Amino acid sequence: MRNPHKCIVHTFKNYTKLEDVGPEDYFCRFEYKAATGAFTPDRVAVYCKCEMPYNPDDLMVQCEACKDWYHPACLNMTIEQTKQLDSFTCHECSPLDGKRPPSRTSTSGVPNGKVNLKQAQHKRQKK
């Protein structure tokens, strides 16, 4: 049995491989090298118009045109709305210069006829 007052800090890579993530599970993207005072890696990729690093606990949707990833909330959409999309084109790539909502009908280039979503397979379990 785990101590309810302790947390477990995983490497980012190992965290994304966990089957069940509990409330005590956390991840760290960086490793600190005390001898050199450096962090590894020294930078991480950012996504979405909010320019945040990928968080495996948050759902993201991929634009079919530019292949960039976006959070549903940053697109003024709910997670459920995002999961119902057949395809998604961001405002930057959308015809009419972003003046129409994301496409919900086209399935060209989309595996299994659904939009490409990115989220770790595990879910936080509430205790």
mmCIF file of N, CA and C in Angstrom:
data_model
loop_
_atom_site.group_PDB
_atom_site.id
_atom_site.type_symbol
_atom_site.label_atom_id
_atom_site.label_comp_id
_atom_site.label_asym_id
_atom_site.label_seq_id
_atom_site.Cartn_x
_atom_site.Cartn_y
_atom_site.Cartn_z
ATOM 1 N N MET A 1 0.835 -1.188 0.000
ATOM 2 C CA MET A 1 0.000 0.000 0.000
ATOM 3 C C MET A 1 0.876 1.246 0.000
ATOM 4 N N ARG A 2 0.510 2.205 -0.818
ATOM 5 C CA ARG A 2 1.289 3.441 -0.918
ATOM 6 C C ARG A 2 0.947 4.391 0.221
ATOM 7 N N ASN A 3 1.942 5.144 0.644
ATOM 8 C CA ASN A 3 1.741 6.161 1.670
ATOM 9 C C ASN A 3 0.908 7.292 1.076
ATOM 10 N N PRO A 4 -0.234 7.648 1.671
ATOM 11 C CA PRO A 4 -1.108 8.676 1.085
ATOM 12 C C PRO A 4 -0.522 10.084 1.138
ATOM 13 N N HIS A 5 0.594 10.261 1.840
ATOM 14 C CA HIS A 5 1.178 11.592 1.973
ATOM 15 C C HIS A 5 2.417 11.788 1.115
ATOM 16 N N LYS A 6 2.701 10.850 0.243
ATOM 17 C CA LYS A 6 3.872 10.956 -0.625
ATOM 18 C C LYS A 6 3.443 11.005 -2.075
ATOM 19 N N CYS A 7 4.256 11.676 -2.874
ATOM 20 C CA CYS A 7 4.002 11.682 -4.311
ATOM 21 C C CYS A 7 5.139 10.934 -5.004
ATOM 22 N N ILE A 8 4.864 10.510 -6.215
ATOM 23 C CA ILE A 8 5.865 9.808 -7.017
ATOM 24 C C ILE A 8 6.127 10.670 -8.241
ATOM 25 N N VAL A 9 7.379 11.073 -8.422
ATOM 26 C CA VAL A 9 7.744 11.899 -9.570
ATOM 27 C C VAL A 9 8.432 11.007 -10.597
ATOM 28 N N HIS A 10 7.800 10.900 -11.764
ATOM 29 C CA HIS A 10 8.299 10.072 -12.859
ATOM 30 C C HIS A 10 8.997 10.949 -13.894
ATOM 31 N N THR A 11 9.856 10.338 -14.688
ATOM 32 C CA THR A 11 10.350 11.065 -15.859
ATOM 33 C C THR A 11 9.155 11.255 -16.788
ATOM 34 N N PHE A 12 9.227 12.237 -17.654
ATOM 35 C CA PHE A 12 8.125 12.500 -18.581
ATOM 36 C C PHE A 12 7.837 11.265 -19.427
ATOM 37 N N LYS A 13 8.891 10.639 -19.920
ATOM 38 C CA LYS A 13 8.740 9.452 -20.774
ATOM 39 C C LYS A 13 8.047 8.316 -20.024
ATOM 40 N N ASN A 14 8.482 8.046 -18.791
ATOM 41 C CA ASN A 14 7.875 6.969 -18.012
ATOM 42 C C ASN A 14 6.433 7.290 -17.625
ATOM 43 N N TYR A 15 6.149 8.558 -17.348
ATOM 44 C CA TYR A 15 4.788 8.971 -16.988
ATOM 45 C C TYR A 15 3.816 8.688 -18.129
ATOM 46 N N THR A 16 4.238 8.978 -19.352
ATOM 47 C CA THR A 16 3.344 8.762 -20.493
ATOM 48 C C THR A 16 3.111 7.276 -20.762
ATOM 49 N N LYS A 17 3.936 6.410 -20.173
ATOM 50 C CA LYS A 17 3.774 4.965 -20.356
ATOM 51 C C LYS A 17 2.943 4.311 -19.249
ATOM 52 N N LEU A 18 2.604 5.062 -18.200
ATOM 53 C CA LEU A 18 1.822 4.492 -17.106
ATOM 54 C C LEU A 18 0.438 4.082 -17.592
ATOM 55 N N GLU A 19 -0.017 2.929 -17.153
ATOM 56 C CA GLU A 19 -1.368 2.487 -17.518
ATOM 57 C C GLU A 19 -2.419 3.183 -16.670
ATOM 58 N N ASP A 20 -2.169 3.297 -15.380
ATOM 59 C CA ASP A 20 -3.084 3.984 -14.468
ATOM 60 C C ASP A 20 -2.311 5.053 -13.725
ATOM 61 N N VAL A 21 -2.783 6.280 -13.834
ATOM 62 C CA VAL A 21 -2.151 7.394 -13.144
ATOM 63 C C VAL A 21 -3.001 7.732 -11.933
ATOM 64 N N GLY A 22 -2.387 7.674 -10.770
ATOM 65 C CA GLY A 22 -3.100 7.991 -9.539
ATOM 66 C C GLY A 22 -2.848 9.418 -9.107
ATOM 67 N N PRO A 23 -3.537 9.854 -8.068
ATOM 68 C CA PRO A 23 -3.381 11.235 -7.598
ATOM 69 C C PRO A 23 -1.989 11.525 -7.040
ATOM 70 N N GLU A 24 -1.213 10.473 -6.749
ATOM 71 C CA GLU A 24 0.140 10.669 -6.229
ATOM 72 C C GLU A 24 1.191 10.705 -7.342
ATOM 73 N N ASP A 25 0.792 10.476 -8.597
ATOM 74 C CA ASP A 25 1.723 10.426 -9.724
ATOM 75 C C ASP A 25 1.882 11.792 -10.387
ATOM 76 N N TYR A 26 3.125 12.206 -10.550
ATOM 77 C CA TYR A 26 3.472 13.467 -11.210
ATOM 78 C C TYR A 26 4.634 13.210 -12.157
ATOM 79 N N PHE A 27 4.908 14.170 -13.041
ATOM 80 C CA PHE A 27 6.055 14.018 -13.933
ATOM 81 C C PHE A 27 6.905 15.274 -13.901
ATOM 82 N N CYS A 28 8.158 15.094 -14.305
ATOM 83 C CA CYS A 28 9.094 16.208 -14.439
ATOM 84 C C CYS A 28 9.722 16.096 -15.824
ATOM 85 N N ARG A 29 9.714 17.186 -16.550
ATOM 86 C CA ARG A 29 10.276 17.188 -17.908
ATOM 87 C C ARG A 29 11.796 17.278 -17.918
ATOM 88 N N PHE A 30 12.351 17.833 -16.864
ATOM 89 C CA PHE A 30 13.776 18.151 -16.853
ATOM 90 C C PHE A 30 14.532 17.340 -15.814
ATOM 91 N N GLU A 31 15.797 17.127 -16.101
ATOM 92 C CA GLU A 31 16.713 16.528 -15.143
ATOM 93 C C GLU A 31 17.769 17.582 -14.841
ATOM 94 N N TYR A 32 18.026 17.806 -13.555
ATOM 95 C CA TYR A 32 19.018 18.797 -13.146
ATOM 96 C C TYR A 32 20.355 18.111 -12.920
ATOM 97 N N LYS A 33 21.391 18.628 -13.566
ATOM 98 C CA LYS A 33 22.751 18.112 -13.399
ATOM 99 C C LYS A 33 23.474 19.018 -12.402
ATOM 100 N N ALA A 34 23.592 18.562 -11.165
ATOM 101 C CA ALA A 34 24.182 19.384 -10.109
ATOM 102 C C ALA A 34 25.628 19.768 -10.412
ATOM 103 N N ALA A 35 26.367 18.877 -11.036
ATOM 104 C CA ALA A 35 27.781 19.138 -11.326
ATOM 105 C C ALA A 35 27.955 20.318 -12.277
ATOM 106 N N THR A 36 27.039 20.458 -13.223
ATOM 107 C CA THR A 36 27.177 21.525 -14.225
ATOM 108 C C THR A 36 26.175 22.660 -14.015
ATOM 109 N N GLY A 37 25.155 22.417 -13.195
ATOM 110 C CA GLY A 37 24.115 23.426 -13.003
ATOM 111 C C GLY A 37 23.185 23.544 -14.201
ATOM 112 N N ALA A 38 23.198 22.533 -15.059
ATOM 113 C CA ALA A 38 22.391 22.586 -16.283
ATOM 114 C C ALA A 38 21.171 21.675 -16.172
ATOM 115 N N PHE A 39 20.154 22.038 -16.930
ATOM 116 C CA PHE A 39 18.953 21.217 -17.045
ATOM 117 C C PHE A 39 18.973 20.492 -18.384
ATOM 118 N N THR A 40 18.491 19.250 -18.384
ATOM 119 C CA THR A 40 18.374 18.479 -19.614
ATOM 120 C C THR A 40 16.917 18.068 -19.774
ATOM 121 N N PRO A 41 16.295 18.313 -20.896
ATOM 122 C CA PRO A 41 16.799 19.120 -22.010
ATOM 123 C C PRO A 41 16.794 20.600 -21.641
ATOM 124 N N ASP A 42 17.470 21.400 -22.427
ATOM 125 C CA ASP A 42 17.533 22.833 -22.114
ATOM 126 C C ASP A 42 16.309 23.587 -22.615
ATOM 127 N N ARG A 43 15.467 22.930 -23.428
ATOM 128 C CA ARG A 43 14.213 23.541 -23.905
ATOM 129 C C ARG A 43 13.252 22.439 -24.309
ATOM 130 N N VAL A 44 11.965 22.790 -24.382
ATOM 131 C CA VAL A 44 10.947 21.831 -24.821
ATOM 132 C C VAL A 44 10.087 22.481 -25.890
ATOM 133 N N ALA A 45 9.515 21.651 -26.736
ATOM 134 C CA ALA A 45 8.620 22.146 -27.785
ATOM 135 C C ALA A 45 7.326 22.649 -27.151
ATOM 136 N N VAL A 46 6.760 23.691 -27.747
ATOM 137 C CA VAL A 46 5.474 24.209 -27.293
ATOM 138 C C VAL A 46 4.451 24.052 -28.411
ATOM 139 N N TYR A 47 3.195 23.974 -28.028
ATOM 140 C CA TYR A 47 2.107 23.722 -28.965
ATOM 141 C C TYR A 47 0.971 24.699 -28.717
ATOM 142 N N CYS A 48 0.042 24.734 -29.656
ATOM 143 C CA CYS A 48 -1.192 25.491 -29.525
ATOM 144 C C CYS A 48 -0.911 26.992 -29.572
ATOM 145 N N LYS A 49 -1.978 27.777 -29.653
ATOM 146 C CA LYS A 49 -1.789 29.226 -29.649
ATOM 147 C C LYS A 49 -1.428 29.732 -28.262
ATOM 148 N N CYS A 50 -1.597 28.887 -27.229
ATOM 149 C CA CYS A 50 -1.201 29.274 -25.868
ATOM 150 C C CYS A 50 0.287 29.031 -25.622
ATOM 151 N N GLU A 51 0.961 28.372 -26.565
ATOM 152 C CA GLU A 51 2.401 28.099 -26.501
ATOM 153 C C GLU A 51 2.822 27.387 -25.215
ATOM 154 N N MET A 52 2.092 26.317 -24.894
ATOM 155 C CA MET A 52 2.418 25.508 -23.722
ATOM 156 C C MET A 52 3.022 24.180 -24.177
ATOM 157 N N PRO A 53 3.893 23.583 -23.350
ATOM 158 C CA PRO A 53 4.427 22.261 -23.684
ATOM 159 C C PRO A 53 3.316 21.216 -23.630
ATOM 160 N N TYR A 54 3.524 20.102 -24.295
ATOM 161 C CA TYR A 54 2.554 19.014 -24.290
ATOM 162 C C TYR A 54 2.363 18.474 -22.881
ATOM 163 N N ASN A 55 1.115 18.336 -22.469
ATOM 164 C CA ASN A 55 0.767 17.741 -21.185
ATOM 165 C C ASN A 55 -0.027 16.469 -21.487
ATOM 166 N N PRO A 56 0.485 15.303 -21.126
ATOM 167 C CA PRO A 56 -0.207 14.060 -21.467
ATOM 168 C C PRO A 56 -1.570 13.910 -20.797
ATOM 169 N N ASP A 57 -1.876 14.743 -19.807
ATOM 170 C CA ASP A 57 -3.176 14.684 -19.144
ATOM 171 C C ASP A 57 -4.238 15.495 -19.876
ATOM 172 N N ASP A 58 -3.842 16.310 -20.845
ATOM 173 C CA ASP A 58 -4.775 17.176 -21.567
ATOM 174 C C ASP A 58 -4.939 16.720 -23.014
ATOM 175 N N LEU A 59 -6.177 16.695 -23.472
ATOM 176 C CA LEU A 59 -6.481 16.335 -24.851
ATOM 177 C C LEU A 59 -6.051 17.455 -25.795
ATOM 178 N N MET A 60 -5.550 17.080 -26.967
ATOM 179 C CA MET A 60 -5.214 18.051 -28.007
ATOM 180 C C MET A 60 -5.739 17.522 -29.335
ATOM 181 N N VAL A 61 -6.020 18.444 -30.266
ATOM 182 C CA VAL A 61 -6.518 18.088 -31.589
ATOM 183 C C VAL A 61 -5.527 18.617 -32.626
ATOM 184 N N GLN A 62 -5.315 17.852 -33.700
ATOM 185 C CA GLN A 62 -4.329 18.222 -34.711
ATOM 186 C C GLN A 62 -5.000 18.808 -35.947
ATOM 187 N N CYS A 63 -4.459 19.931 -36.438
ATOM 188 C CA CYS A 63 -4.913 20.535 -37.688
ATOM 189 C C CYS A 63 -4.452 19.638 -38.830
ATOM 190 N N GLU A 64 -5.379 19.312 -39.732
ATOM 191 C CA GLU A 64 -5.038 18.435 -40.854
ATOM 192 C C GLU A 64 -4.117 19.110 -41.863
ATOM 193 N N ALA A 65 -4.136 20.432 -41.919
ATOM 194 C CA ALA A 65 -3.328 21.144 -42.910
ATOM 195 C C ALA A 65 -1.894 21.367 -42.430
ATOM 196 N N CYS A 66 -1.727 22.035 -41.294
ATOM 197 C CA CYS A 66 -0.379 22.395 -40.832
ATOM 198 C C CYS A 66 0.210 21.397 -39.836
ATOM 199 N N LYS A 67 -0.617 20.477 -39.328
ATOM 200 C CA LYS A 67 -0.210 19.436 -38.378
ATOM 201 C C LYS A 67 0.116 19.974 -36.991
ATOM 202 N N ASP A 68 -0.217 21.236 -36.694
ATOM 203 C CA ASP A 68 -0.037 21.777 -35.349
ATOM 204 C C ASP A 68 -1.109 21.206 -34.422
ATOM 205 N N TRP A 69 -0.830 21.217 -33.117
ATOM 206 C CA TRP A 69 -1.739 20.671 -32.111
ATOM 207 C C TRP A 69 -2.360 21.800 -31.300
ATOM 208 N N TYR A 70 -3.648 21.627 -30.918
ATOM 209 C CA TYR A 70 -4.390 22.656 -30.185
ATOM 210 C C TYR A 70 -5.197 22.037 -29.049
ATOM 211 N N HIS A 71 -5.335 22.799 -27.946
ATOM 212 C CA HIS A 71 -6.219 22.406 -26.851
ATOM 213 C C HIS A 71 -7.649 22.800 -27.212
ATOM 214 N N PRO A 72 -8.622 21.964 -26.931
ATOM 215 C CA PRO A 72 -10.012 22.337 -27.216
ATOM 216 C C PRO A 72 -10.408 23.674 -26.582
ATOM 217 N N ALA A 73 -10.021 23.912 -25.338
ATOM 218 C CA ALA A 73 -10.392 25.161 -24.659
ATOM 219 C C ALA A 73 -9.830 26.384 -25.384
ATOM 220 N N CYS A 74 -8.655 26.262 -25.974
ATOM 221 C CA CYS A 74 -8.051 27.380 -26.712
ATOM 222 C C CYS A 74 -8.781 27.644 -28.029
ATOM 223 N N LEU A 75 -9.609 26.693 -28.443
ATOM 224 C CA LEU A 75 -10.415 26.837 -29.659
ATOM 225 C C LEU A 75 -11.869 27.157 -29.319
ATOM 226 N N ASN A 76 -12.122 27.446 -28.032
ATOM 227 C CA ASN A 76 -13.484 27.693 -27.541
ATOM 228 C C ASN A 76 -14.399 26.503 -27.814
ATOM 229 N N MET A 77 -13.859 25.310 -27.594
ATOM 230 C CA MET A 77 -14.624 24.074 -27.776
ATOM 231 C C MET A 77 -14.513 23.233 -26.507
ATOM 232 N N THR A 78 -15.490 22.363 -26.300
ATOM 233 C CA THR A 78 -15.409 21.413 -25.199
ATOM 234 C C THR A 78 -14.671 20.166 -25.684
ATOM 235 N N ILE A 79 -14.244 19.346 -24.749
ATOM 236 C CA ILE A 79 -13.591 18.086 -25.106
ATOM 237 C C ILE A 79 -14.562 17.207 -25.885
ATOM 238 N N GLU A 80 -15.815 17.170 -25.463
ATOM 239 C CA GLU A 80 -16.815 16.355 -26.162
ATOM 240 C C GLU A 80 -17.036 16.849 -27.589
ATOM 241 N N GLN A 81 -17.098 18.162 -27.793
ATOM 242 C CA GLN A 81 -17.244 18.704 -29.150
ATOM 243 C C GLN A 81 -16.061 18.284 -30.011
ATOM 244 N N THR A 82 -14.872 18.345 -29.443
ATOM 245 C CA THR A 82 -13.662 17.980 -30.176
ATOM 246 C C THR A 82 -13.686 16.510 -30.576
ATOM 247 N N LYS A 83 -14.122 15.649 -29.673
ATOM 248 C CA LYS A 83 -14.170 14.215 -29.967
ATOM 249 C C LYS A 83 -15.180 13.881 -31.058
ATOM 250 N N GLN A 84 -16.155 14.754 -31.287
ATOM 251 C CA GLN A 84 -17.177 14.511 -32.305
ATOM 252 C C GLN A 84 -16.759 14.993 -33.698
ATOM 253 N N LEU A 85 -15.666 15.744 -33.793
ATOM 254 C CA LEU A 85 -15.227 16.271 -35.086
ATOM 255 C C LEU A 85 -14.821 15.146 -36.033
ATOM 256 N N ASP A 86 -15.183 15.296 -37.291
ATOM 257 C CA ASP A 86 -14.703 14.376 -38.320
ATOM 258 C C ASP A 86 -13.370 14.849 -38.867
ATOM 259 N N SER A 87 -13.157 16.163 -38.875
ATOM 260 C CA SER A 87 -11.893 16.742 -39.323
ATOM 261 C C SER A 87 -11.726 18.086 -38.640
ATOM 262 N N PHE A 88 -10.493 18.587 -38.639
ATOM 263 C CA PHE A 88 -10.229 19.878 -38.010
ATOM 264 C C PHE A 88 -9.180 20.632 -38.806
ATOM 265 N N THR A 89 -9.472 21.892 -39.092
ATOM 266 C CA THR A 89 -8.525 22.809 -39.716
ATOM 267 C C THR A 89 -8.481 24.061 -38.855
ATOM 268 N N CYS A 90 -7.292 24.461 -38.432
ATOM 269 C CA CYS A 90 -7.162 25.629 -37.560
ATOM 270 C C CYS A 90 -7.512 26.913 -38.313
ATOM 271 N N HIS A 91 -7.657 27.998 -37.567
ATOM 272 C CA HIS A 91 -8.021 29.284 -38.168
ATOM 273 C C HIS A 91 -6.952 29.790 -39.135
ATOM 274 N N GLU A 92 -5.694 29.489 -38.859
ATOM 275 C CA GLU A 92 -4.610 29.926 -39.745
ATOM 276 C C GLU A 92 -4.702 29.255 -41.115
ATOM 277 N N CYS A 93 -5.107 27.997 -41.132
ATOM 278 C CA CYS A 93 -5.158 27.232 -42.380
ATOM 279 C C CYS A 93 -6.529 27.233 -43.038
ATOM 280 N N SER A 94 -7.530 27.666 -42.312
ATOM 281 C CA SER A 94 -8.902 27.611 -42.805
ATOM 282 C C SER A 94 -9.121 28.584 -43.956
ATOM 283 N N PRO A 95 -9.846 28.157 -45.002
ATOM 284 C CA PRO A 95 -10.219 29.101 -46.064
ATOM 285 C C PRO A 95 -11.046 30.221 -45.448
ATOM 286 N N LEU A 96 -11.146 31.317 -46.117
ATOM 287 C CA LEU A 96 -11.869 32.496 -45.637
ATOM 288 C C LEU A 96 -11.174 33.138 -44.446
ATOM 289 N N ASP A 97 -9.883 32.853 -44.279
ATOM 290 C CA ASP A 97 -9.069 33.495 -43.251
ATOM 291 C C ASP A 97 -9.659 33.340 -41.855
ATOM 292 N N GLY A 98 -10.086 32.145 -41.540
ATOM 293 C CA GLY A 98 -10.565 31.872 -40.194
ATOM 294 C C GLY A 98 -11.953 32.390 -39.903
ATOM 295 N N LYS A 99 -12.736 32.741 -40.921
ATOM 296 C CA LYS A 99 -14.053 33.311 -40.684
ATOM 297 C C LYS A 99 -15.153 32.258 -40.616
ATOM 298 N N ARG A 100 -14.790 30.974 -40.663
ATOM 299 C CA ARG A 100 -15.808 29.941 -40.511
ATOM 300 C C ARG A 100 -15.347 28.941 -39.454
ATOM 301 N N PRO A 101 -16.284 28.253 -38.837
ATOM 302 C CA PRO A 101 -15.919 27.308 -37.779
ATOM 303 C C PRO A 101 -15.179 26.104 -38.339
ATOM 304 N N PRO A 102 -14.516 25.324 -37.471
ATOM 305 C CA PRO A 102 -13.813 24.131 -37.938
ATOM 306 C C PRO A 102 -14.749 23.201 -38.690
ATOM 307 N N SER A 103 -14.215 22.572 -39.734
ATOM 308 C CA SER A 103 -15.001 21.655 -40.558
ATOM 309 C C SER A 103 -15.436 20.452 -39.741
ATOM 310 N N ARG A 104 -16.683 20.019 -39.936
ATOM 311 C CA ARG A 104 -17.197 18.859 -39.218
ATOM 312 C C ARG A 104 -17.599 17.741 -40.164
ATOM 313 N N THR A 105 -17.353 17.903 -41.462
ATOM 314 C CA THR A 105 -17.868 16.910 -42.396
ATOM 315 C C THR A 105 -16.794 16.143 -43.140
ATOM 316 N N SER A 106 -15.749 16.790 -43.592
ATOM 317 C CA SER A 106 -14.742 16.118 -44.407
ATOM 318 C C SER A 106 -13.996 15.078 -43.588
ATOM 319 N N THR A 107 -13.723 13.933 -44.194
ATOM 320 C CA THR A 107 -12.935 12.911 -43.516
ATOM 321 C C THR A 107 -11.680 12.565 -44.297
ATOM 322 N N SER A 108 -11.355 13.338 -45.308
ATOM 323 C CA SER A 108 -10.185 13.012 -46.117
ATOM 324 C C SER A 108 -8.912 13.115 -45.292
ATOM 325 N N GLY A 109 -8.070 12.111 -45.395
ATOM 326 C CA GLY A 109 -6.789 12.116 -44.702
ATOM 327 C C GLY A 109 -6.885 11.860 -43.213
ATOM 328 N N VAL A 110 -8.071 11.489 -42.726
ATOM 329 C CA VAL A 110 -8.234 11.260 -41.301
ATOM 330 C C VAL A 110 -8.410 9.767 -41.059
ATOM 331 N N PRO A 111 -7.515 9.155 -40.258
ATOM 332 C CA PRO A 111 -7.649 7.729 -40.004
ATOM 333 C C PRO A 111 -8.991 7.416 -39.338
ATOM 334 N N ASN A 112 -9.651 6.365 -39.776
ATOM 335 C CA ASN A 112 -10.922 5.918 -39.218
ATOM 336 C C ASN A 112 -12.009 6.978 -39.283
ATOM 337 N N GLY A 113 -11.864 7.976 -40.151
ATOM 338 C CA GLY A 113 -12.896 8.982 -40.311
ATOM 339 C C GLY A 113 -13.052 9.911 -39.132
ATOM 340 N N LYS A 114 -12.065 10.007 -38.269
ATOM 341 C CA LYS A 114 -12.134 10.889 -37.110
ATOM 342 C C LYS A 114 -10.901 11.770 -37.059
ATOM 343 N N VAL A 115 -11.055 12.895 -36.389
ATOM 344 C CA VAL A 115 -9.959 13.834 -36.236
ATOM 345 C C VAL A 115 -8.853 13.193 -35.390
ATOM 346 N N ASN A 116 -7.599 13.616 -35.598
ATOM 347 C CA ASN A 116 -6.463 13.080 -34.865
ATOM 348 C C ASN A 116 -6.372 13.761 -33.502
ATOM 349 N N LEU A 117 -6.546 12.975 -32.438
ATOM 350 C CA LEU A 117 -6.484 13.484 -31.078
ATOM 351 C C LEU A 117 -5.246 12.940 -30.401
ATOM 352 N N LYS A 118 -4.692 13.739 -29.483
ATOM 353 C CA LYS A 118 -3.486 13.327 -28.775
ATOM 354 C C LYS A 118 -3.735 13.460 -27.284
ATOM 355 N N GLN A 119 -3.621 12.351 -26.593
ATOM 356 C CA GLN A 119 -3.703 12.336 -25.142
ATOM 357 C C GLN A 119 -3.160 11.003 -24.689
ATOM 358 N N ALA A 120 -2.477 11.011 -23.580
ATOM 359 C CA ALA A 120 -1.974 9.747 -23.061
ATOM 360 C C ALA A 120 -3.153 8.817 -22.801
ATOM 361 N N GLN A 121 -2.925 7.529 -22.907
ATOM 362 C CA GLN A 121 -3.994 6.552 -22.766
ATOM 363 C C GLN A 121 -4.472 6.393 -21.329
ATOM 364 N N HIS A 122 -3.670 6.823 -20.376
ATOM 365 C CA HIS A 122 -4.077 6.655 -18.986
ATOM 366 C C HIS A 122 -4.979 7.802 -18.541
ATOM 367 N N LYS A 123 -5.689 7.583 -17.472
ATOM 368 C CA LYS A 123 -6.568 8.596 -16.895
ATOM 369 C C LYS A 123 -6.226 8.732 -15.421
ATOM 370 N N ARG A 124 -6.305 9.940 -14.921
ATOM 371 C CA ARG A 124 -6.116 10.130 -13.482
ATOM 372 C C ARG A 124 -7.279 9.480 -12.758
ATOM 373 N N GLN A 125 -6.973 8.702 -11.766
ATOM 374 C CA GLN A 125 -8.008 8.035 -10.991
ATOM 375 C C GLN A 125 -8.234 8.826 -9.718
ATOM 376 N N LYS A 126 -9.467 9.164 -9.452
ATOM 377 C CA LYS A 126 -9.808 9.915 -8.239
ATOM 378 C C LYS A 126 -10.082 8.920 -7.122
ATOM 379 N N LYS A 127 -9.526 9.209 -5.977
ATOM 380 C CA LYS A 127 -9.742 8.326 -4.813
ATOM 381 C C LYS A 127 -10.547 9.049 -3.768
#
